[in-house]
Coordinates of C-alpha atoms in Angstrom, one line a residue:
A1 CA -164.2 -140.5 -43.2
F2 CA -160.1 -139.2 -43.0
G3 CA -157.3 -140.3 -41.0
L4 CA -154.1 -138.4 -40.4
Y5 CA -151.4 -140.7 -39.8
P6 CA -147.6 -140.3 -38.6
S7 CA -145.9 -143.2 -40.0
T8 CA -146.4 -145.8 -42.9
K9 CA -146.7 -148.5 -40.5
A10 CA -149.6 -146.8 -38.5
L11 CA -151.3 -146.1 -41.9
H12 CA -150.7 -149.8 -43.0
F13 CA -152.2 -151.1 -39.7
G14 CA -155.5 -148.6 -40.7
A15 CA -155.7 -149.7 -44.0
E16 CA -155.9 -153.8 -43.2
A17 CA -158.3 -152.9 -40.2
L18 CA -160.6 -151.1 -42.8
R19 CA -160.2 -154.3 -44.9
A20 CA -160.9 -156.7 -42.3
A21 CA -163.7 -154.6 -41.4
R22 CA -165.3 -155.2 -45.1
F23 CA -164.4 -151.9 -46.3
R24 CA -164.0 -151.8 -50.1
H25 CA -160.2 -151.3 -51.1
T26 CA -161.7 -149.3 -54.0
D27 CA -163.0 -146.6 -51.6
M28 CA -159.5 -145.9 -49.9
S29 CA -157.2 -143.7 -50.9
V30 CA -153.9 -142.2 -49.6
M31 CA -152.0 -138.9 -49.9
Y32 CA -148.8 -138.1 -48.5
S33 CA -145.9 -135.4 -49.2
D34 CA -142.9 -136.1 -51.6
G35 CA -141.9 -138.9 -49.3
K36 CA -138.7 -138.0 -47.8
Q37 CA -140.3 -137.0 -44.5
A38 CA -143.5 -139.3 -44.8
L39 CA -141.1 -142.4 -45.3
G40 CA -138.6 -141.3 -42.7
L41 CA -141.3 -141.3 -40.0
R42 CA -141.2 -144.6 -37.9
E43 CA -142.2 -143.8 -34.2
A44 CA -143.6 -146.6 -31.9
L45 CA -147.4 -145.9 -31.7
P46 CA -150.2 -147.6 -29.6
F47 CA -152.3 -150.0 -31.6
D48 CA -154.0 -153.4 -31.6
P49 CA -151.4 -156.0 -33.2
S50 CA -154.5 -158.4 -33.3
V51 CA -155.9 -156.3 -36.3
V52 CA -153.5 -157.2 -38.7
D53 CA -151.2 -160.1 -39.3
E54 CA -148.0 -158.8 -40.8
E55 CA -145.7 -156.0 -41.1
P56 CA -145.6 -153.3 -44.2
T57 CA -142.5 -153.7 -46.4
S58 CA -143.0 -150.2 -48.0
L59 CA -145.5 -147.6 -48.9
A60 CA -145.8 -149.1 -52.2
E61 CA -147.2 -152.5 -50.7
I62 CA -150.1 -150.3 -49.3
L63 CA -150.6 -148.3 -52.5
T64 CA -150.5 -151.4 -55.0
T65 CA -154.0 -152.1 -53.8
L66 CA -155.5 -149.0 -54.7
S67 CA -157.2 -147.8 -57.8
S68 CA -154.7 -145.3 -59.1
L69 CA -151.5 -144.0 -58.1
G70 CA -150.0 -140.8 -59.3
A71 CA -147.6 -137.5 -58.3
V72 CA -149.3 -134.2 -58.2
V73 CA -147.0 -130.9 -58.4
M74 CA -149.2 -128.0 -56.5
S75 CA -147.7 -124.8 -57.5
K76 CA -147.8 -123.3 -54.0
D77 CA -147.0 -126.5 -51.9
G78 CA -144.8 -128.7 -54.1
P79 CA -145.0 -132.4 -55.0
F80 CA -147.7 -134.8 -53.5
M81 CA -148.4 -138.6 -54.0
A82 CA -151.7 -140.0 -54.1
G83 CA -153.6 -143.3 -54.8
G84 CA -157.1 -144.0 -55.0
S85 CA -160.0 -141.6 -55.9
I86 CA -158.7 -138.9 -53.9
L87 CA -156.2 -138.5 -56.9
S88 CA -158.5 -137.1 -59.1
T89 CA -159.6 -134.3 -56.8
L90 CA -156.1 -133.0 -56.4
V91 CA -155.5 -133.1 -60.1
S92 CA -158.5 -130.9 -60.4
E93 CA -158.1 -129.0 -57.5
G94 CA -153.9 -129.0 -57.5
E95 CA -153.3 -125.2 -57.1
S96 CA -152.7 -125.7 -53.5
L97 CA -153.0 -128.4 -50.5
L98 CA -155.4 -126.1 -49.0
T99 CA -157.6 -125.9 -52.0
S100 CA -157.3 -129.8 -52.5
L101 CA -158.0 -130.3 -49.1
R102 CA -161.7 -128.3 -49.2
G103 CA -162.3 -130.1 -52.6
L104 CA -161.9 -133.4 -50.3
G105 CA -164.6 -132.1 -48.1
L106 CA -162.6 -132.0 -45.2
P107 CA -164.3 -129.7 -42.5
E108 CA -163.3 -126.0 -42.5
G109 CA -162.2 -126.3 -38.8
E110 CA -160.1 -129.3 -39.6
I111 CA -158.0 -128.1 -42.9
E112 CA -155.4 -125.9 -41.4
S113 CA -154.3 -128.7 -39.2
F114 CA -154.4 -131.5 -41.9
E115 CA -152.5 -129.1 -44.3
N116 CA -149.7 -128.3 -41.9
R117 CA -149.3 -132.0 -40.6
L118 CA -149.2 -133.3 -44.6
K119 CA -146.9 -130.8 -45.5
H120 CA -144.5 -132.2 -42.7
G121 CA -144.6 -135.8 -43.4
G122 CA -148.2 -137.0 -42.4
L123 CA -150.0 -139.3 -44.5
L124 CA -153.7 -139.2 -45.1
L125 CA -155.7 -142.6 -45.3
S126 CA -159.5 -141.6 -46.4
V127 CA -162.2 -144.0 -47.2
Q128 CA -165.5 -143.3 -49.1
C129 CA -168.5 -144.7 -46.9
D130 CA -171.9 -145.5 -47.7
D131 CA -173.8 -143.9 -44.9
G132 CA -173.0 -142.5 -41.5
E133 CA -172.9 -145.9 -39.7
W134 CA -170.3 -146.9 -41.9
A135 CA -168.2 -143.5 -41.6
A136 CA -168.6 -143.9 -37.6
R137 CA -167.0 -147.2 -38.1
A138 CA -164.3 -146.0 -40.2
C139 CA -163.4 -143.3 -37.8
E140 CA -163.4 -146.0 -34.6
I141 CA -160.9 -147.7 -36.7
F142 CA -158.5 -144.6 -37.6
A143 CA -158.6 -143.8 -33.8
Q144 CA -157.9 -147.7 -33.0
T145 CA -154.9 -147.6 -35.3
G146 CA -152.9 -144.5 -34.6
A147 CA -154.4 -141.9 -36.5
E148 CA -153.5 -138.3 -35.4
R149 CA -156.4 -137.0 -36.5
V150 CA -159.8 -138.2 -37.4
T151 CA -162.8 -136.3 -39.1
T152 CA -165.5 -137.0 -41.3
A153 CA -167.1 -135.1 -44.3

């Protein structure tokens, strides 16, 4: 399941809500552009504050719980940061963002929208789900916590 967030604050609420719903942190991944635009986005979003107890201090706080963290420079699209299992897909597919998003399994009809938003500061939160019920639950959480786009593979 994939959720595309406009700010680190919204992404943090999404990640915390997934954890509260008993999704494994080892199944979560994050991807964002070089950071300048992504970290600068701090717009107000509709979300349920009862989902989490505290505000994030930085994107690093979110990434520290993921199983890996790295930078990938795509020859056609520039630098991206990634944490979690998504990193291995970016490294193996790394020619372009479009190719990498296909490698992640995003539906073809969503790839262009996700690609454009990621290039302009969007933050991708994904979670590997055990079955369709968990995927639907993850998508519901993404939508409730301010994701701009939500889809499954």
